[in-house]
Coordinates of C-alpha atoms in Angstrom, one line a residue:
M220 CA -0.3 -0.1 -0.2
Q221 CA 1.3 3.5 -0.8
S222 CA 1.9 6.2 1.9
P223 CA -1.1 8.2 2.5
R224 CA 1.0 11.0 3.1
L225 CA 3.2 10.6 -0.2
L226 CA -0.4 10.5 -2.2
L227 CA -1.5 13.9 -0.3
L228 CA 2.0 15.2 -1.3
L229 CA 1.8 14.2 -5.0
S230 CA -1.6 15.7 -5.4
L231 CA -0.4 19.1 -3.4
L232 CA 3.0 19.4 -4.6
A233 CA 2.8 18.2 -8.3
V234 CA 1.7 20.3 -11.3
A235 CA -1.3 18.9 -12.6
G236 CA -0.3 18.7 -16.0
T237 CA -3.8 19.3 -17.6
C238 CA -4.7 21.7 -20.3
L239 CA -8.3 23.0 -21.1
T240 CA -9.6 22.3 -24.7
S241 CA -10.9 25.4 -26.4
P242 CA -14.3 26.4 -25.6
S243 CA -16.8 24.2 -27.6
S244 CA -20.6 23.5 -27.5
L245 CA -21.7 20.7 -25.3
A246 CA -23.8 19.3 -28.3
A247 CA -20.5 18.9 -30.3
S248 CA -19.6 15.5 -31.4
P249 CA -18.4 13.1 -28.6
P250 CA -14.8 13.6 -28.1
H251 CA -13.9 9.8 -27.9
A252 CA -10.9 10.2 -30.3
E253 CA -9.4 12.8 -28.3
V254 CA -10.0 10.6 -24.9
D255 CA -8.2 7.6 -26.6
R256 CA -5.2 9.8 -27.2
L257 CA -5.0 10.4 -23.4
F258 CA -4.6 7.0 -22.7
A259 CA -2.6 6.1 -25.8
R260 CA 0.8 5.4 -24.1
W261 CA -0.9 2.2 -22.2
S262 CA -2.9 1.0 -25.3
R263 CA -0.1 -1.3 -26.1
P264 CA 0.2 -5.1 -26.1
D265 CA 3.1 -5.2 -23.5
S266 CA 2.0 -2.5 -20.8
P267 CA -0.6 -2.9 -17.7
G268 CA -3.2 0.1 -18.4
C269 CA -6.8 0.9 -17.2
A270 CA -10.2 0.9 -17.8
L271 CA -12.4 4.2 -18.3
A272 CA -16.2 4.8 -17.8
V273 CA -17.8 8.2 -18.7
V274 CA -21.3 8.6 -17.4
R275 CA -23.5 11.5 -18.2
D276 CA -27.2 11.6 -16.6
G277 CA -26.6 8.1 -15.3
K278 CA -26.0 6.5 -18.9
V279 CA -22.5 5.6 -20.1
V280 CA -21.7 7.9 -22.9
Y281 CA -17.9 6.4 -23.3
Q282 CA -16.3 3.3 -22.0
H283 CA -13.1 2.0 -23.1
A284 CA -10.3 -0.2 -22.0
Y285 CA -6.3 0.1 -22.7
G286 CA -3.4 -2.5 -21.9
L287 CA -3.4 -5.7 -20.1
A288 CA -5.0 -7.2 -17.4
S289 CA -2.3 -9.9 -17.2
L290 CA 1.1 -9.7 -18.7
E291 CA 1.7 -13.3 -17.7
H292 CA -0.9 -14.3 -20.1
E293 CA -1.1 -11.6 -22.4
A294 CA -5.0 -10.9 -21.5
P295 CA -6.4 -7.6 -22.3
I296 CA -8.2 -5.3 -20.1
R297 CA -12.1 -5.0 -20.6
T298 CA -14.5 -2.8 -19.4
D299 CA -16.0 -5.7 -17.2
T300 CA -12.4 -6.2 -15.9
P301 CA -12.4 -6.4 -12.1
F302 CA -10.0 -4.2 -10.2
A303 CA -9.3 -3.8 -6.7
V304 CA -10.0 -0.2 -5.9
A305 CA -9.0 0.4 -2.4
S306 CA -10.3 3.5 -0.9
L307 CA -13.1 3.9 -3.2
S308 CA -14.4 0.9 -0.7
K309 CA -15.2 3.5 1.8
Q310 CA -18.4 4.9 0.1
F311 CA -19.9 1.3 0.2
T312 CA -19.2 0.8 3.9
A313 CA -21.0 3.9 4.5
F314 CA -23.9 3.2 2.7
A315 CA -24.0 -0.1 4.5
I316 CA -24.1 2.0 7.6
L317 CA -26.6 4.2 6.5
L318 CA -29.0 1.6 5.1
L319 CA -29.2 0.0 8.8
A320 CA -29.7 3.9 10.2
Q321 CA -32.8 4.2 7.9
E322 CA -34.0 1.2 9.1
G323 CA -33.6 2.1 12.9
K324 CA -31.2 -0.8 13.6
L325 CA -28.5 1.7 14.6
S326 CA -28.1 5.5 15.1
L327 CA -25.1 7.5 13.6
D328 CA -24.9 9.3 17.1
D329 CA -24.2 6.0 18.8
D330 CA -21.2 5.2 20.4
V331 CA -19.1 2.7 18.6
R332 CA -18.4 0.9 21.8
K333 CA -22.1 -0.1 22.0
Y334 CA -21.1 -2.5 19.1
V335 CA -17.4 -2.8 19.3
P336 CA -16.9 -2.9 23.3
E337 CA -13.1 -4.5 22.6
L338 CA -12.0 -0.6 21.7
H339 CA -10.1 1.0 24.5
D340 CA -12.4 3.3 26.4
F341 CA -10.5 6.9 25.9
G342 CA -12.7 8.9 28.3
A343 CA -14.5 10.6 25.1
R344 CA -17.5 9.1 23.0
I345 CA -16.5 8.2 19.4
T346 CA -19.6 8.1 17.5
L347 CA -20.2 6.3 14.2
R348 CA -20.7 9.8 12.7
D349 CA -17.2 10.6 13.8
L350 CA -15.9 7.5 12.2
L351 CA -17.9 8.2 8.7
H352 CA -16.4 11.4 8.6
H353 CA -12.9 10.8 10.0
T354 CA -13.1 13.0 13.2
S355 CA -12.6 10.0 15.5
G356 CA -9.1 10.9 16.7
L357 CA -8.1 7.0 16.2
R358 CA -4.9 6.2 14.7
D359 CA -4.4 5.1 11.3
Q360 CA -4.2 1.1 10.8
W361 CA -1.7 1.1 8.0
E362 CA 1.1 3.5 10.1
L363 CA 0.6 1.2 13.2
L364 CA 0.9 -1.9 11.4
V365 CA 4.4 -0.5 9.9
A366 CA 5.2 1.2 13.3
A367 CA 4.9 -2.7 14.8
G368 CA 7.2 -3.9 12.4
W369 CA 4.9 -5.4 9.6
R370 CA 5.8 -4.9 6.3
L371 CA 3.0 -4.0 3.9
E372 CA 3.6 -7.0 1.8
D373 CA 2.6 -9.5 4.4
V374 CA -1.1 -11.0 4.2
I375 CA -2.9 -8.7 6.8
T376 CA -6.3 -10.1 8.0
Q377 CA -8.9 -8.4 9.8
G378 CA -8.1 -9.7 13.1
D379 CA -4.5 -8.4 12.6
V380 CA -6.1 -4.9 12.0
L381 CA -8.6 -5.1 15.2
R382 CA -6.2 -6.4 17.4
L383 CA -3.6 -3.6 17.1
A384 CA -6.6 -1.1 16.9
F385 CA -7.8 -2.8 20.4
A386 CA -4.7 -2.2 21.6
Q387 CA -4.1 1.6 21.5
R388 CA -4.5 3.7 24.6
E389 CA -4.3 7.4 23.4
L390 CA -5.8 9.6 20.5
N391 CA -4.7 11.7 18.0
F392 CA -7.0 14.5 19.4
P393 CA -10.3 14.7 21.2
P394 CA -13.3 12.9 18.9
G395 CA -14.7 15.9 17.0
D396 CA -11.9 18.1 17.3
R397 CA -10.8 18.1 13.9
Y398 CA -10.7 16.2 10.6
L399 CA -7.8 13.4 10.0
Y400 CA -8.2 10.7 7.5
C401 CA -8.1 7.5 9.1
N402 CA -8.5 3.9 7.8
T403 CA -9.1 2.4 11.0
D404 CA -12.5 4.3 11.1
Y405 CA -13.8 2.3 8.1
T406 CA -12.6 -1.0 9.2
L407 CA -14.7 -0.7 12.4
L408 CA -17.6 0.2 10.5
G409 CA -17.1 -3.0 8.6
L410 CA -17.4 -4.6 11.6
V411 CA -20.4 -2.9 12.9
V412 CA -22.2 -4.0 9.9
R413 CA -21.3 -7.5 10.6
R414 CA -22.4 -7.1 14.2
V415 CA -25.8 -5.2 13.6
S416 CA -27.0 -7.1 10.5
G417 CA -25.5 -10.5 11.4
E418 CA -24.1 -10.8 7.9
S419 CA -20.3 -9.9 7.0
L420 CA -19.6 -6.8 5.1
R421 CA -19.3 -8.8 1.8
E422 CA -22.8 -10.7 2.2
F423 CA -24.8 -7.5 3.5
C424 CA -23.7 -5.5 0.3
R425 CA -24.1 -8.4 -2.1
E426 CA -27.8 -9.0 -0.8
R427 CA -28.6 -5.4 -0.2
V428 CA -26.6 -3.2 -2.9
F429 CA -24.5 -4.9 -5.5
G430 CA -27.1 -7.7 -6.3
P431 CA -30.2 -5.1 -6.6
L432 CA -28.0 -2.8 -8.7
G433 CA -27.0 -5.6 -11.0
M434 CA -23.5 -5.0 -10.1
R435 CA -22.5 -8.8 -11.0
H436 CA -18.8 -8.1 -11.0
T437 CA -18.5 -6.6 -7.7
L438 CA -17.7 -7.5 -4.2
F439 CA -15.8 -7.4 -0.9
R440 CA -12.7 -9.4 -1.2
D441 CA -12.2 -10.9 2.4
D442 CA -10.4 -14.1 1.4
L443 CA -7.0 -13.5 -1.1
R444 CA -7.4 -17.4 -1.7
E445 CA -10.5 -16.9 -3.7
V446 CA -10.1 -16.9 -7.5
V447 CA -12.1 -13.6 -9.0
K448 CA -12.5 -14.5 -12.7
G449 CA -10.8 -12.0 -15.2
M450 CA -9.4 -10.0 -12.5
A451 CA -6.6 -7.4 -13.4
Q452 CA -3.1 -8.5 -11.8
A453 CA -1.1 -5.3 -10.3
Y454 CA 2.1 -4.0 -11.3
Q455 CA 4.7 -1.4 -11.0
P456 CA 7.8 -0.3 -13.2
K457 CA 10.8 -2.0 -12.8
G458 CA 13.6 -0.5 -15.4
T459 CA 12.1 -0.8 -18.8
S460 CA 9.8 -3.4 -17.8
Y461 CA 7.4 -4.4 -14.8
E462 CA 7.2 -6.5 -11.9
S463 CA 4.2 -7.6 -10.2
T464 CA 2.7 -6.2 -7.1
P465 CA -0.4 -8.1 -5.9
G466 CA -2.5 -7.0 -3.0
N467 CA -2.2 -8.6 0.4
C468 CA -4.8 -7.2 2.5
E469 CA -7.9 -9.4 3.8
A470 CA -9.3 -6.5 5.9
V471 CA -12.7 -5.0 4.4
G472 CA -14.4 -1.8 4.9
A473 CA -11.7 0.6 4.5
T474 CA -10.7 -1.1 1.5
G475 CA -11.3 -4.6 -0.2
L476 CA -13.5 -3.6 -2.8
V477 CA -13.2 -5.3 -6.4
T478 CA -15.6 -3.9 -9.0
T479 CA -15.6 -2.8 -12.5
V480 CA -16.1 0.5 -14.6
E481 CA -19.1 -0.9 -15.7
D482 CA -20.5 -1.7 -12.4
L483 CA -19.6 1.9 -10.8
A484 CA -21.6 3.2 -13.8
L485 CA -24.4 1.5 -12.6
W486 CA -23.6 2.9 -8.8
E487 CA -23.6 6.5 -10.3
A488 CA -27.0 6.0 -12.0
N489 CA -28.4 5.1 -8.8
L490 CA -26.9 8.1 -6.7
L491 CA -28.6 10.5 -9.3
D492 CA -31.9 8.6 -9.1
P493 CA -31.8 6.3 -6.0
K494 CA -33.7 3.2 -6.4
V495 CA -31.6 1.5 -3.7
G496 CA -31.6 3.3 -0.3
G497 CA -33.9 6.2 -1.6
A498 CA -33.0 9.9 -1.4
W499 CA -32.4 10.1 2.6
V500 CA -29.4 7.4 2.4
R501 CA -27.9 9.2 -0.9
D502 CA -28.2 12.8 0.8
E503 CA -26.4 11.8 3.9
L504 CA -23.6 10.0 1.7
F505 CA -23.0 13.5 0.3
R506 CA -23.5 15.5 3.1
R507 CA -20.4 17.2 4.3
G508 CA -19.0 16.0 8.2
R509 CA -19.1 18.9 10.9
L510 CA -16.6 19.4 13.6
A511 CA -17.8 19.5 17.3
G512 CA -17.5 23.5 17.2
G513 CA -19.7 23.4 14.3
A514 CA -17.4 24.2 11.3
E515 CA -17.9 22.2 8.4
I516 CA -15.3 19.9 6.4
D517 CA -14.9 18.6 3.0
Y518 CA -15.3 15.0 3.6
A519 CA -19.0 13.4 3.6
C520 CA -19.2 9.4 4.2
G521 CA -16.7 8.0 2.0
L522 CA -16.4 10.7 -0.3
Q523 CA -14.6 14.0 -0.7
H524 CA -15.9 17.4 -1.7
G525 CA -13.6 19.4 -4.0
S526 CA -13.5 21.5 -7.0
Y527 CA -11.8 21.4 -10.4
R528 CA -11.2 24.7 -12.4
G529 CA -14.4 26.3 -10.5
L530 CA -16.6 23.4 -10.7
P531 CA -17.7 21.9 -7.5
T532 CA -16.9 18.0 -7.4
L533 CA -17.4 14.5 -5.3
G534 CA -15.3 11.8 -5.5
H535 CA -12.5 9.4 -4.1
E536 CA -9.2 8.3 -5.1
G537 CA -8.0 4.5 -4.2
A538 CA -4.2 3.0 -4.1
D539 CA -3.1 -0.4 -3.1
A540 CA -0.2 -2.3 -3.8
G541 CA -0.2 -1.4 -7.9
Y542 CA -3.9 -0.7 -8.1
R543 CA -4.9 2.9 -8.6
S544 CA -8.7 4.1 -9.1
V545 CA -10.5 7.7 -9.1
Y546 CA -14.2 8.0 -9.2
L547 CA -15.0 11.8 -9.8
R548 CA -18.3 13.0 -10.0
F549 CA -19.2 16.8 -11.3
A550 CA -23.0 16.9 -9.7
E551 CA -24.1 20.1 -11.1
Q552 CA -23.5 18.8 -14.7
R553 CA -24.7 15.3 -14.1
L554 CA -21.4 13.7 -15.0
A555 CA -19.1 11.1 -13.7
I556 CA -15.7 9.8 -14.7
V557 CA -14.5 6.4 -13.3
V558 CA -11.0 5.3 -14.2
L559 CA -9.1 2.0 -12.8
A560 CA -5.6 0.9 -13.3
N561 CA -3.2 -2.1 -12.5
L562 CA -0.1 0.1 -12.9
S563 CA 1.2 2.1 -9.8
S564 CA 2.8 4.7 -12.1
L565 CA -0.6 5.4 -13.7
D566 CA -2.5 8.6 -12.4
P567 CA -5.9 8.0 -12.6
A568 CA -7.1 11.2 -10.8
R569 CA -5.1 13.3 -13.6
L570 CA -6.5 11.5 -16.4
A571 CA -10.1 12.0 -15.2
R572 CA -9.7 15.8 -14.9
S573 CA -8.0 15.6 -18.5
V574 CA -11.2 13.8 -19.7
A575 CA -13.6 16.3 -17.7
D576 CA -11.8 19.1 -20.0
L577 CA -13.0 17.4 -23.1
Y578 CA -16.4 16.6 -21.9
L579 CA -16.8 20.2 -20.1
A580 CA -15.3 22.0 -22.7
G581 CA -18.4 24.2 -23.0
E582 CA -18.8 24.9 -19.1
P583 CA -17.3 28.3 -18.2
R584 CA -14.3 27.7 -16.0
E585 CA -11.2 29.1 -14.6
A586 CA -8.2 28.8 -17.2
P587 CA -5.1 26.9 -16.0
G588 CA -2.2 29.1 -14.4
A589 CA -5.2 31.9 -13.7
P590 CA -5.6 32.8 -10.1
A591 CA -8.7 30.7 -8.6
T592 CA -11.7 32.1 -8.2
G593 CA -11.6 35.1 -5.3
V594 CA -7.8 35.2 -5.2
A595 CA -6.6 39.1 -4.9
L596 CA -2.9 39.6 -5.9
A597 CA -0.7 42.4 -4.2
R598 CA 1.7 44.4 -5.7
E599 CA 4.6 43.8 -3.7
P600 CA 5.4 42.0 -0.4
E601 CA 5.9 43.7 2.8
P602 CA 9.9 43.4 3.4
K603 CA 9.3 42.7 7.3
L604 CA 6.8 39.8 6.2
L605 CA 9.6 38.3 4.1
T606 CA 11.9 38.3 6.9
Q607 CA 9.5 36.6 9.2
V608 CA 8.3 33.5 6.9
C609 CA 11.6 32.4 5.3
G610 CA 12.8 29.6 7.0
D611 CA 12.7 25.6 6.7
Y612 CA 9.0 24.0 6.9
E613 CA 8.7 20.2 7.0
P614 CA 6.0 18.4 5.1
E615 CA 7.7 15.1 5.5
P616 CA 9.7 13.6 8.0
G617 CA 13.4 14.8 6.9
A618 CA 11.9 16.4 3.8
F619 CA 12.0 20.4 3.8
V620 CA 10.1 23.3 1.8
T621 CA 12.3 26.2 2.1
L622 CA 11.0 30.0 1.8
S623 CA 13.8 32.4 0.8
E624 CA 13.8 36.0 -0.4
R625 CA 15.0 36.7 -3.6
G626 CA 15.1 40.4 -5.1
G627 CA 12.2 41.5 -2.6
R628 CA 10.0 38.4 -3.8
L629 CA 9.2 34.9 -1.9
C630 CA 10.7 31.9 -3.5
C631 CA 9.6 28.7 -2.6
R632 CA 11.7 25.4 -2.6
L633 CA 10.0 22.3 -2.9
P634 CA 11.3 18.8 -1.5
S635 CA 11.7 18.0 -5.3
G636 CA 14.1 20.5 -5.8
A637 CA 11.7 22.8 -7.8
V638 CA 11.7 26.4 -7.1
E639 CA 8.7 28.7 -7.7
E640 CA 8.2 32.4 -7.1
A641 CA 5.1 33.1 -4.7
Q642 CA 3.1 35.8 -5.7
P643 CA 2.0 38.2 -2.7
M644 CA -1.7 38.5 -1.7
P645 CA -3.1 41.0 0.8
G646 CA -3.3 39.7 4.3
G647 CA -0.1 38.2 4.3
E648 CA -0.7 35.2 2.3
F649 CA 1.3 34.3 -1.2
Y650 CA -0.3 32.4 -4.2
L651 CA 1.8 29.5 -6.3
P652 CA 0.2 29.9 -9.9
D653 CA 1.5 27.1 -11.6
R654 CA 0.3 24.8 -8.6
R655 CA -2.8 26.9 -8.1
Q656 CA -2.4 27.0 -4.3
T657 CA -2.3 29.6 -1.6
V658 CA 0.3 29.6 0.9
S659 CA -0.6 31.2 4.6
F660 CA 0.9 30.9 8.0
T661 CA 0.1 30.2 11.3
R662 CA 1.5 31.9 14.5
D663 CA 1.9 31.3 18.0
T664 CA 0.6 33.8 20.6
D665 CA 3.7 36.2 20.3
G666 CA 3.3 36.4 16.6
K667 CA 5.9 34.0 15.6
V668 CA 5.6 32.1 12.8
E669 CA 5.1 28.3 13.2
A670 CA 3.6 26.6 10.6
L671 CA 3.0 26.9 6.5
R672 CA -0.4 26.0 5.3
L673 CA -0.5 25.0 1.7
I674 CA -4.2 25.1 0.3
G675 CA -5.5 24.1 -2.9
D676 CA -8.0 21.8 -4.8
G677 CA -6.3 18.7 -3.5
G678 CA -6.7 19.8 0.4
E679 CA -4.9 21.4 2.9
L680 CA -1.3 20.5 3.9
V681 CA 0.3 21.9 7.3
M682 CA 4.1 22.1 7.5
P683 CA 5.5 23.0 11.1
R684 CA 8.5 25.2 10.9
V685 CA 11.8 23.9 12.0
E686 CA 14.9 25.0 13.0
R687 CA 17.6 22.4 11.4
W688 CA 19.9 21.0 13.9
H689 CA 23.5 19.7 13.5
P690 CA 24.0 17.2 16.1
T691 CA 27.5 16.4 17.0
N692 CA 28.6 12.9 17.4
G693 CA 28.4 13.0 21.2
D694 CA 24.6 14.2 20.8
L695 CA 24.0 11.2 18.6
K696 CA 25.3 8.9 21.1
E697 CA 23.0 10.5 23.8
C698 CA 20.2 8.8 22.2
Q699 CA 21.3 5.3 21.8
G700 CA 19.5 2.6 23.6
T701 CA 16.8 0.1 23.7
F702 CA 13.0 1.5 23.3
Y703 CA 9.7 -0.5 24.0
S704 CA 6.1 0.4 22.8
A705 CA 3.5 -1.7 24.7
E706 CA 0.7 -0.4 22.2
L707 CA 2.5 -1.9 19.9
E708 CA 4.3 -4.6 21.4
V709 CA 7.4 -3.8 19.4
R710 CA 11.0 -2.6 20.2
Y711 CA 13.6 -0.6 18.6
Y712 CA 17.5 -0.5 19.1
V713 CA 18.5 2.9 18.5
V714 CA 22.4 2.6 17.5
L715 CA 24.8 4.8 16.0
R716 CA 26.5 3.3 12.6
D717 CA 29.0 5.1 10.8
G718 CA 28.0 8.6 12.1
V719 CA 24.6 7.7 11.4
L720 CA 21.7 7.2 14.2
V721 CA 19.4 4.2 13.0
A722 CA 16.6 2.8 14.6
E723 CA 16.1 -1.1 14.2
G724 CA 13.0 -2.9 14.8
P725 CA 11.8 -6.3 13.5
R726 CA 12.9 -6.9 10.0
T727 CA 13.2 -2.8 9.7
R728 CA 15.9 -0.5 9.7
Y729 CA 15.2 3.3 9.5
P730 CA 18.0 5.9 9.2
L731 CA 17.2 9.0 11.4
A732 CA 17.9 12.7 10.1
P733 CA 18.0 15.3 12.7
T734 CA 15.7 17.9 11.7
S735 CA 15.5 19.9 15.2
R736 CA 16.9 19.6 18.9
D737 CA 16.2 15.9 19.7
R738 CA 13.8 15.3 16.8
F739 CA 14.8 12.9 14.0
G740 CA 12.8 12.4 10.6
S741 CA 12.8 9.1 9.0
S742 CA 10.5 7.0 6.4
L743 CA 8.8 5.8 9.6
G744 CA 7.9 9.2 10.8
W745 CA 8.9 11.9 13.3
L746 CA 10.8 10.5 16.4
T747 CA 11.6 12.7 19.3
F748 CA 13.6 11.5 22.2
T749 CA 12.4 12.7 25.7
R750 CA 14.7 13.4 28.6
D751 CA 14.4 13.8 32.4
A752 CA 15.4 16.9 34.5
Q753 CA 19.2 15.9 34.5
G754 CA 19.2 15.7 30.7
R755 CA 19.3 11.9 30.3
V756 CA 17.3 10.2 27.5
T757 CA 14.3 8.3 28.9
G758 CA 12.2 7.5 26.2
M759 CA 11.1 8.4 22.6
V760 CA 7.7 9.5 21.1
L761 CA 6.7 8.4 17.6
D762 CA 4.6 10.8 15.6
C763 CA 3.2 9.6 12.1
V764 CA 1.2 11.6 9.9
R765 CA -2.0 9.7 11.0
S766 CA -0.7 8.1 14.2
R767 CA 0.5 10.3 16.7
H768 CA 2.0 10.3 20.3
L769 CA 3.1 6.6 20.4
R770 CA 5.2 6.4 23.1
F771 CA 8.3 4.2 23.6
T772 CA 10.1 3.9 27.3
Q773 CA 13.8 3.2 27.3
E774 CA 14.3 -0.2 28.7
A775 CA 18.3 -0.6 28.5
T776 CA 21.4 1.6 29.3
P777 CA 22.8 2.6 26.1
T778 CA 25.9 0.6 25.1
G779 CA 27.2 2.1 21.8

């Protein structure tokens, strides 16, 4: 499975890479040839590829397949080829919960522990609504598994995920305080469906959703040994060729759905004219979540509200092993685009936006590179402001975004090394025109800048400001030792090897890159060493993107 943080970064920091076609009437001939040109590089007899469906007014207006479902057997992808769609699964899990709520078998405001008493009592009620909207504060299952020493190539069962979730004793934040995407939420919702209905999520959805809608090739795959006829195999690039990257997860709810573009077209038709579930379930599925303080968020129930070039959108992306998927809806235009792929380097979301450019060519929209709607630019930034905001910000452990002043202008260097000049806006904000993103800052009570906020169509990314630390060899030696986490049931040995501090665990080894005092970045997350009143290291705290405050205590005297 791909790092969720990496996917978010790619969405926020990469150039969209799509262009608007020239305006034309919506009544013009369908742009099928132009669509096929977008996918031409995968329409080969030696490449994995994807399937596409374009749905308008609930009817398929174009569908096509490109590339091979199996390189080994030279089997082509078809529009009825099943793919694993990862997080596109969440909207179906949410739909099942909403069906049960509509029937009065549960309430969205019920405490999840009513149905899952094995979950630790954190002293604050976590509702089913919190799980649906990712406001629970629970730690994310994938980050917990990795931190506990699992490899994401291991076969992972529902029981594996739940045992780790039930062992947690702290939350990321109080329930309802904020939004933070969390796969654990939807795995628990899948368990709630089983315990309330008496059927597995797979059985419930087959009988109540997929069967009635005629989605013949759709199922929650909760047994990897099962043969799914015609299913696309997953791949990733390796040099000039490819290697197999099969799915490995039997936990369902957050993921696990197998489906086709033809079946998702039937799903889209039901969302426009709901025969299964009715209008109440559909409207609740689309309804944005709210925080405890009343603020509305962009996440609904397994679907994300957004915009593309000024048009409101609703949809979701998925990534697991070599599978990639996107379901993108333009509700006002009654248009939906589905792309399901079996190649990790293929970007379905970008392709879906490019397809949208063709089918919505007559719609009034923003042009690429222009300021987003409502963006006002200032003539010159205040010199004092430049001094305040210049510095290093850390979006990923050990990676930095650096703001610097150059000729009275603010320059932004991204982790990729790309540099872009930020255009000043009123109110101390800046705008990155190539990425169509706004840069703003959060400050502490003394007015000192403490974080950078990058805001665009892909969401919001907050990067804490850091003072780069250059430790001596003696500083690094102080951090050596053996550290244990009871929540993860894992030990890490932190040792100095060839001048680099390394955290070694079961089947894992993470070089640690110093960022600020006693804080290190790694591919695992941020590790901060804690000290007693005498300055001796007593433990460490692991902060991943979606799993915070994982505490380790020092067990042994450092030996070097």
